[in-house]
Amino acid sequence: MKRILVTGGAGYIGSHATLELLDAGYDVVVVDNLSRGHRRAVEPARLREVDLLDTPSLIRVMQEAPVAAVIHFAAYIAVGESMKNPALYFRNNVAGSISLLAAMQEADVRNIVFSSTAAVYGMPSVVPIPETLPYAPINVYGETKVMIEKVLDWFGQTQNFRSVCLRYFNASGADPAARTGEDHEPETHLIPLLFQAIRTGVPATLFGNDYPTPDGSCIRDYIHVSDLARAHIGAVDWLLKGGESRKFNVGTGAGYSVKEVVDAIARVVGQPVPHVWGPRREGDPALLVADSSKLQGELGWSPRDSALDRIVETAWRWYNR
Ligand code: UDP
């Protein structure tokens, strides 16, 4: 059984990917410092409570038993926070990743799947977005991901590392069996905030209805977290079969507006969603939709659970667990 080291396995996407890896027959060891993740999201025997900056401890985890590949999720993800506290983001996301790569080099583990983001494109000039657009991040969070994509290119050239960078669009939904789900503190994502509005009756603020889109609200590519998790299995399989380094968008190619998400929730949950329209949020492009034909063609991946109603239904089940 091939062993995969998952950093950030106690987090939202990492915990879903861990379940998919186990379902696919891989052995998994999780490294997480639990600064943002949840202890309950990982089986105790798999968890190594280690900080990414602690290179010697990472090496020890990789020497417990042979590791075939690393999937590196562990990172901070809040755009607003990254602008207020850039040092936190450069230290955790950039220095932490470099510490991990140093440990991998020392332990002779040379395959890595890296969590990247649509934020590497900034305000894209072409939609659906192809991977060939240049890097143009407009926030610190996106910049940290660009930096590590480039570092991975150099580790490829100089150290025989092979990497797959997966650029996520809007991860959403929850494990259909409600074994794990989305639980950020503080929560900044649209769907869980709309659920909170239903539960508390306090209206959610929606950021802008004056965009150049059909209904005036922003359009995003919502990808079910289980589909996203399965893209990581495909990426690991690719690397373990000897595939070359790749960068892939992970999205559905379909966009939904904020208003359409509100309407879908009202329909699926069967309750009104209290909300008010406020001003635009700084740094929000009107339209972000992935061209993921490269991922579909090269890894044979396709979304299964990403219909909007399915996303809402699974997220709601988890929210009310
Ligand atoms: N959004 C909103 N109100 C909120 C949070 C998000 O209107 O309280 C909008 C946001 O402007 C964007 C969409 O919902 O158009 C998705 O935002 P989210 O923060 O979930 O993900 P992002 O697109 O930033 O990765």
Tab-separated table of C-alpha atoms and ligand atoms in Angstrom:
chain	number	residue	atom	x	y	z
A	1	MET	CA	0.000	0.000	0.000
A	2	LYS	CA	1.541	3.327	-1.072
A	3	ARG	CA	1.815	5.876	1.709
A	4	ILE	CA	0.859	9.513	1.059
A	5	LEU	CA	1.804	12.344	3.407
A	6	VAL	CA	-0.987	14.925	3.570
A	7	THR	CA	-0.138	18.306	5.093
A	8	GLY	CA	-3.185	20.180	6.317
A	9	GLY	CA	-5.219	16.980	6.473
A	10	ALA	CA	-7.256	18.379	9.376
A	11	GLY	CA	-8.562	21.197	7.181
A	12	TYR	CA	-11.504	21.479	4.821
A	13	ILE	CA	-10.099	20.196	1.526
A	14	GLY	CA	-7.346	18.097	3.149
A	15	SER	CA	-9.800	16.106	5.250
A	16	HIS	CA	-11.914	15.316	2.190
A	17	ALA	CA	-8.830	14.303	0.195
A	18	THR	CA	-7.717	12.024	3.035
A	19	LEU	CA	-11.065	10.191	2.875
A	20	GLU	CA	-10.762	9.843	-0.919
A	21	LEU	CA	-7.170	8.553	-0.627
A	22	LEU	CA	-8.223	5.910	1.904
A	23	ASP	CA	-11.194	4.948	-0.303
A	24	ALA	CA	-8.754	4.601	-3.236
A	25	GLY	CA	-6.557	2.208	-1.228
A	26	TYR	CA	-3.712	4.507	-0.182
A	27	ASP	CA	-2.193	4.663	3.291
A	28	VAL	CA	-2.224	8.227	4.690
A	29	VAL	CA	-0.227	10.060	7.318
A	30	VAL	CA	-1.370	13.604	8.137
A	31	VAL	CA	0.862	16.479	9.235
A	32	ASP	CA	-1.089	19.365	10.754
A	33	ASN	CA	-0.321	21.904	13.497
A	34	LEU	CA	-4.063	22.298	14.161
A	35	SER	CA	-3.747	26.106	14.007
A	36	ARG	CA	-6.765	26.214	11.687
A	37	GLY	CA	-7.706	22.570	11.240
A	38	HIS	CA	-9.788	20.351	13.509
A	39	ARG	CA	-8.450	17.420	15.531
A	40	ARG	CA	-11.752	15.580	15.068
A	41	ALA	CA	-11.242	15.634	11.284
A	42	VAL	CA	-8.333	13.127	11.459
A	43	GLU	CA	-8.121	9.586	12.857
A	44	PRO	CA	-5.788	9.951	15.874
A	45	ALA	CA	-3.378	7.220	14.690
A	46	ARG	CA	-2.752	9.072	11.415
A	47	LEU	CA	-2.140	12.532	12.866
A	48	ARG	CA	1.339	13.967	13.458
A	49	GLU	CA	0.951	17.305	15.201
A	50	VAL	CA	3.889	19.053	13.551
A	51	ASP	CA	4.423	22.606	12.319
A	52	LEU	CA	5.628	22.990	8.736
A	53	LEU	CA	8.483	25.201	9.883
A	54	ASP	CA	9.857	22.301	11.946
A	55	THR	CA	11.931	20.655	9.204
A	56	PRO	CA	13.579	17.976	11.415
A	57	SER	CA	10.185	16.721	12.613
A	58	LEU	CA	8.929	16.589	9.016
A	59	ILE	CA	11.950	14.496	8.065
A	60	ARG	CA	11.214	12.132	10.967
A	61	VAL	CA	7.615	11.667	9.772
A	62	MET	CA	8.886	10.868	6.265
A	63	GLN	CA	11.335	8.338	7.727
A	64	GLU	CA	8.713	6.442	9.796
A	65	ALA	CA	7.786	4.519	6.653
A	66	PRO	CA	8.475	5.185	2.958
A	67	VAL	CA	6.362	8.046	1.573
A	68	ALA	CA	5.511	7.858	-2.151
A	69	ALA	CA	4.209	11.427	-2.474
A	70	VAL	CA	3.214	14.499	-0.502
A	71	ILE	CA	-0.037	16.399	-0.953
A	72	HIS	CA	0.537	19.856	0.461
A	73	PHE	CA	-2.670	21.576	1.599
A	74	ALA	CA	-1.459	23.285	4.775
A	75	ALA	CA	-1.807	27.027	4.215
A	76	TYR	CA	-3.759	30.066	5.314
A	77	ILE	CA	-6.469	31.022	2.821
A	78	ALA	CA	-8.175	34.280	3.798
A	79	VAL	CA	-7.490	37.028	1.261
A	80	GLY	CA	-8.465	39.894	3.586
A	81	GLU	CA	-6.302	38.573	6.413
A	82	SER	CA	-3.368	38.179	4.027
A	83	MET	CA	-3.491	41.896	3.224
A	84	LYS	CA	-3.666	42.880	6.922
A	85	ASN	CA	-0.949	40.462	8.036
A	86	PRO	CA	1.360	39.634	5.126
A	87	ALA	CA	4.143	38.351	7.385
A	88	LEU	CA	1.811	35.641	8.695
A	89	TYR	CA	1.049	34.531	5.146
A	90	PHE	CA	4.598	34.665	3.803
A	91	ARG	CA	5.858	32.785	6.857
A	92	ASN	CA	3.204	30.082	6.898
A	93	ASN	CA	2.545	29.616	3.189
A	94	VAL	CA	5.969	30.372	1.702
A	95	ALA	CA	8.530	29.622	4.430
A	96	GLY	CA	6.426	26.646	5.567
A	97	SER	CA	6.369	25.206	2.040
A	98	ILE	CA	10.125	25.668	1.643
A	99	SER	CA	10.721	23.878	4.937
A	100	LEU	CA	8.560	21.020	3.631
A	101	LEU	CA	10.519	20.850	0.358
A	102	ALA	CA	13.812	20.818	2.266
A	103	ALA	CA	12.514	17.903	4.356
A	104	MET	CA	11.373	16.088	1.213
A	105	GLN	CA	14.776	16.547	-0.385
A	106	GLU	CA	16.494	15.201	2.737
A	107	ALA	CA	14.111	12.218	2.944
A	108	ASP	CA	14.318	11.643	-0.830
A	109	VAL	CA	10.576	12.125	-1.430
A	110	ARG	CA	10.313	13.880	-4.793
A	111	ASN	CA	6.613	13.836	-5.777
A	112	ILE	CA	4.311	16.619	-4.620
A	113	VAL	CA	0.772	17.771	-5.317
A	114	PHE	CA	0.378	21.420	-4.370
A	115	SER	CA	-2.799	23.351	-3.471
A	116	SER	CA	-2.792	26.427	-5.649
A	117	THR	CA	-5.585	28.807	-6.496
A	118	ALA	CA	-7.422	30.792	-9.152
A	119	ALA	CA	-6.059	33.820	-7.256
A	120	VAL	CA	-2.783	33.373	-9.192
A	121	TYR	CA	-4.626	34.932	-12.182
A	122	GLY	CA	-5.868	38.078	-10.401
A	123	MET	CA	-8.370	39.808	-12.687
A	124	PRO	CA	-8.180	37.455	-15.677
A	125	SER	CA	-8.388	38.857	-19.215
A	126	VAL	CA	-9.880	35.641	-20.627
A	127	VAL	CA	-12.792	33.620	-19.189
A	128	PRO	CA	-13.079	30.589	-19.013
A	129	ILE	CA	-9.524	30.876	-17.730
A	130	PRO	CA	-6.868	28.700	-19.389
A	131	GLU	CA	-3.723	27.728	-17.467
A	132	THR	CA	-1.640	29.670	-19.992
A	133	LEU	CA	-2.637	33.099	-18.649
A	134	PRO	CA	0.277	34.868	-16.931
A	135	TYR	CA	0.598	35.155	-13.166
A	136	ALA	CA	-1.083	38.374	-12.017
A	137	PRO	CA	-2.055	38.041	-8.330
A	138	ILE	CA	-3.693	41.056	-6.722
A	139	ASN	CA	-3.399	39.963	-3.100
A	140	VAL	CA	-0.787	38.515	-0.742
A	141	TYR	CA	-2.553	35.156	-0.551
A	142	GLY	CA	-2.375	34.710	-4.343
A	143	GLU	CA	1.256	35.865	-4.360
A	144	THR	CA	2.238	33.189	-1.802
A	145	LYS	CA	0.843	30.521	-4.140
A	146	VAL	CA	2.605	31.989	-7.207
A	147	MET	CA	5.885	31.982	-5.283
A	148	ILE	CA	5.607	28.299	-4.394
A	149	GLU	CA	4.552	27.317	-7.922
A	150	LYS	CA	7.808	28.947	-9.079
A	151	VAL	CA	9.847	27.327	-6.307
A	152	LEU	CA	8.433	23.972	-7.433
A	153	ASP	CA	9.554	24.687	-11.001
A	154	TRP	CA	13.102	25.242	-9.702
A	155	PHE	CA	13.014	22.086	-7.562
A	156	GLY	CA	11.933	20.308	-10.747
A	157	GLN	CA	14.868	21.692	-12.715
A	158	THR	CA	17.509	21.212	-10.049
A	159	GLN	CA	16.375	18.367	-7.748
A	160	ASN	CA	14.332	16.002	-9.922
A	161	PHE	CA	11.138	16.894	-8.094
A	162	ARG	CA	7.901	16.320	-9.994
A	163	SER	CA	4.860	18.364	-9.023
A	164	VAL	CA	1.228	18.856	-9.896
A	165	CYS	CA	-0.134	22.289	-8.972
A	166	LEU	CA	-3.929	22.292	-8.720
A	167	ARG	CA	-5.425	25.754	-9.024
A	168	TYR	CA	-8.714	25.582	-7.169
A	169	PHE	CA	-11.755	27.632	-8.013
A	170	ASN	CA	-14.550	27.900	-5.378
A	171	ALA	CA	-14.374	24.801	-3.185
A	172	SER	CA	-17.795	24.164	-1.669
A	173	GLY	CA	-20.137	21.452	-0.412
A	174	ALA	CA	-19.292	18.644	1.991
A	175	ASP	CA	-18.688	14.922	2.045
A	176	PRO	CA	-22.044	13.393	0.969
A	177	ALA	CA	-21.894	11.034	3.980
A	178	ALA	CA	-21.245	14.074	6.249
A	179	ARG	CA	-18.021	12.536	7.617
A	180	THR	CA	-16.343	15.952	7.250
A	181	GLY	CA	-17.224	19.396	5.898
A	182	GLU	CA	-16.461	23.105	5.853
A	183	ASP	CA	-15.716	24.704	9.213
A	184	HIS	CA	-13.582	27.852	9.015
A	185	GLU	CA	-13.079	30.223	11.925
A	186	PRO	CA	-13.819	32.961	11.125
A	187	GLU	CA	-16.002	31.909	8.216
A	188	THR	CA	-15.641	34.058	5.095
A	189	HIS	CA	-17.203	31.844	2.416
A	190	LEU	CA	-20.538	32.531	0.801
A	191	ILE	CA	-22.485	29.293	1.296
A	192	PRO	CA	-21.780	28.721	5.025
A	193	LEU	CA	-22.435	32.425	5.689
A	194	LEU	CA	-25.828	32.128	3.989
A	195	PHE	CA	-26.584	29.082	6.183
A	196	GLN	CA	-25.668	31.162	9.245
A	197	ALA	CA	-28.135	33.817	8.090
A	198	ILE	CA	-30.887	31.201	7.882
A	199	ARG	CA	-30.063	29.877	11.342
A	200	THR	CA	-29.694	33.230	13.117
A	201	GLY	CA	-32.067	35.396	11.082
A	202	VAL	CA	-29.292	38.006	10.858
A	203	PRO	CA	-29.064	38.957	7.167
A	204	ALA	CA	-25.910	38.081	5.253
A	205	THR	CA	-24.295	40.955	3.383
A	206	LEU	CA	-23.830	40.298	-0.313
A	207	PHE	CA	-20.992	42.129	-1.950
A	208	GLY	CA	-22.224	44.105	-4.910
A	209	ASN	CA	-25.072	43.890	-7.424
A	210	ASP	CA	-23.662	46.390	-9.908
A	211	TYR	CA	-21.207	44.126	-11.730
A	212	PRO	CA	-21.343	43.725	-15.517
A	213	THR	CA	-23.017	40.296	-15.233
A	214	PRO	CA	-26.599	39.332	-16.198
A	215	ASP	CA	-28.011	39.850	-12.663
A	216	GLY	CA	-25.313	42.254	-11.454
A	217	SER	CA	-23.716	39.899	-8.900
A	218	CYS	CA	-20.340	38.143	-9.149
A	219	ILE	CA	-20.084	34.826	-10.950
A	220	ARG	CA	-17.907	32.014	-9.563
A	221	ASP	CA	-17.099	28.434	-10.500
A	222	TYR	CA	-18.264	26.352	-7.511
A	223	ILE	CA	-16.553	22.978	-7.385
A	224	HIS	CA	-17.701	20.304	-4.954
A	225	VAL	CA	-14.963	19.537	-2.452
A	226	SER	CA	-15.259	15.783	-3.110
A	227	ASP	CA	-14.664	16.386	-6.830
A	228	LEU	CA	-11.734	18.592	-5.882
A	229	ALA	CA	-10.436	15.867	-3.559
A	230	ARG	CA	-10.660	13.313	-6.382
A	231	ALA	CA	-8.529	15.560	-8.595
A	232	HIS	CA	-5.752	15.033	-6.019
A	233	ILE	CA	-6.029	11.257	-6.301
A	234	GLY	CA	-5.711	11.647	-10.074
A	235	ALA	CA	-2.679	13.880	-9.603
A	236	VAL	CA	-0.979	11.410	-7.232
A	237	ASP	CA	-1.701	8.514	-9.611
A	238	TRP	CA	-0.216	10.602	-12.440
A	239	LEU	CA	3.002	11.298	-10.538
A	240	LEU	CA	3.369	7.709	-9.328
A	241	LYS	CA	3.025	6.486	-12.923
A	242	GLY	CA	5.958	8.747	-13.845
A	243	GLY	CA	3.990	11.705	-15.263
A	244	GLU	CA	5.765	15.021	-15.788
A	245	SER	CA	5.064	18.157	-13.752
A	246	ARG	CA	1.777	19.892	-14.517
A	247	LYS	CA	-0.360	22.861	-13.520
A	248	PHE	CA	-4.110	22.352	-13.767
A	249	ASN	CA	-7.207	24.424	-13.094
A	250	VAL	CA	-9.818	22.585	-11.040
A	251	GLY	CA	-13.296	23.892	-11.722
A	252	THR	CA	-16.424	22.839	-13.574
A	253	GLY	CA	-16.463	25.424	-16.361
A	254	ALA	CA	-19.925	26.532	-15.207
A	255	GLY	CA	-20.453	29.776	-13.332
A	256	TYR	CA	-23.183	30.765	-10.875
A	257	SER	CA	-23.904	34.255	-9.628
A	258	VAL	CA	-24.194	35.130	-5.946
A	259	LYS	CA	-27.910	35.678	-6.539
A	260	GLU	CA	-28.245	32.220	-8.116
A	261	VAL	CA	-26.531	30.696	-5.074
A	262	VAL	CA	-28.980	32.474	-2.745
A	263	ASP	CA	-31.914	31.224	-4.831
A	264	ALA	CA	-30.547	27.652	-4.911
A	265	ILE	CA	-30.195	27.620	-1.131
A	266	ALA	CA	-33.727	28.928	-0.619
A	267	ARG	CA	-35.027	26.216	-2.954
A	268	VAL	CA	-32.997	23.283	-1.594
A	269	VAL	CA	-33.334	24.186	2.090
A	270	GLY	CA	-36.917	25.335	1.708
A	271	GLN	CA	-36.398	28.461	3.806
A	272	PRO	CA	-35.866	32.110	2.917
A	273	VAL	CA	-32.258	33.345	3.127
A	274	PRO	CA	-32.110	36.700	4.936
A	275	HIS	CA	-29.723	38.962	3.043
A	276	VAL	CA	-28.927	42.562	2.179
A	277	TRP	CA	-26.967	43.867	-0.783
A	278	GLY	CA	-23.917	45.884	0.228
A	279	PRO	CA	-21.009	47.440	-1.656
A	280	ARG	CA	-18.473	45.466	-3.633
A	281	ARG	CA	-15.698	43.655	-1.762
A	282	GLU	CA	-12.272	44.926	-2.713
A	283	GLY	CA	-10.415	42.673	-5.128
A	284	ASP	CA	-13.420	40.645	-6.352
A	285	PRO	CA	-13.360	40.071	-10.130
A	286	ALA	CA	-16.830	40.004	-11.735
A	287	LEU	CA	-16.325	36.609	-13.335
A	288	LEU	CA	-14.074	33.659	-12.438
A	289	VAL	CA	-14.708	30.449	-14.323
A	290	ALA	CA	-12.179	27.703	-15.041
A	291	ASP	CA	-11.300	26.111	-18.297
A	292	SER	CA	-10.487	22.676	-16.865
A	293	SER	CA	-10.283	20.824	-20.178
A	294	LYS	CA	-6.572	20.177	-19.578
A	295	LEU	CA	-7.281	18.358	-16.305
A	296	GLN	CA	-10.143	16.436	-17.894
A	297	GLY	CA	-8.029	15.437	-20.897
A	298	GLU	CA	-4.766	14.549	-19.148
A	299	LEU	CA	-5.979	13.020	-15.872
A	300	GLY	CA	-9.353	11.748	-17.050
A	301	TRP	CA	-10.993	13.664	-14.205
A	302	SER	CA	-14.536	14.969	-14.412
A	303	PRO	CA	-16.842	16.510	-11.812
A	304	ARG	CA	-19.536	14.220	-10.367
A	305	ASP	CA	-20.998	16.124	-7.412
A	306	SER	CA	-20.709	19.751	-8.532
A	307	ALA	CA	-24.277	20.526	-9.609
A	308	LEU	CA	-25.209	23.569	-7.526
A	309	ASP	CA	-28.144	21.858	-5.796
A	310	ARG	CA	-25.918	18.898	-4.860
A	311	ILE	CA	-23.315	21.286	-3.421
A	312	VAL	CA	-25.964	23.033	-1.342
A	313	GLU	CA	-27.648	19.798	-0.227
A	314	THR	CA	-24.387	18.194	0.988
A	315	ALA	CA	-23.190	21.397	2.658
A	316	TRP	CA	-26.549	21.818	4.443
A	317	ARG	CA	-26.501	18.195	5.682
A	318	TRP	CA	-23.040	18.757	7.176
A	319	TYR	CA	-24.010	22.159	8.606
A	320	ASN	CA	-26.881	20.509	10.517
A	321	ARG	CA	-24.922	17.438	11.612
B	1	UDP	N1	-19.694	36.896	-1.027
B	1	UDP	C1	-20.707	37.714	-0.558
B	1	UDP	N2	-20.878	37.851	0.798
B	1	UDP	C2	-20.087	37.196	1.699
B	1	UDP	C3	-19.065	36.358	1.200
B	1	UDP	C4	-18.895	36.233	-0.166
B	1	UDP	O1	-21.415	38.325	-1.344
B	1	UDP	O2	-20.276	37.373	2.906
B	1	UDP	C5	-19.490	36.767	-2.481
B	1	UDP	C6	-18.114	37.209	-2.926
B	1	UDP	O3	-18.108	38.583	-3.199
B	1	UDP	C7	-17.905	36.359	-4.173
B	1	UDP	C8	-18.671	35.072	-3.856
B	1	UDP	O4	-19.578	35.396	-2.804
B	1	UDP	O5	-18.495	36.965	-5.293
B	1	UDP	C9	-17.781	33.945	-3.378
B	1	UDP	O6	-16.962	34.448	-2.340
B	1	UDP	P1	-16.167	33.502	-1.350
B	1	UDP	O7	-15.550	34.388	-0.294
B	1	UDP	O8	-17.042	32.382	-0.894
B	1	UDP	O9	-15.036	32.855	-2.264
B	1	UDP	P2	-13.901	33.581	-3.176
B	1	UDP	O10	-14.553	33.824	-4.509
B	1	UDP	O11	-13.469	34.815	-2.481
B	1	UDP	O12	-12.844	32.519	-3.252
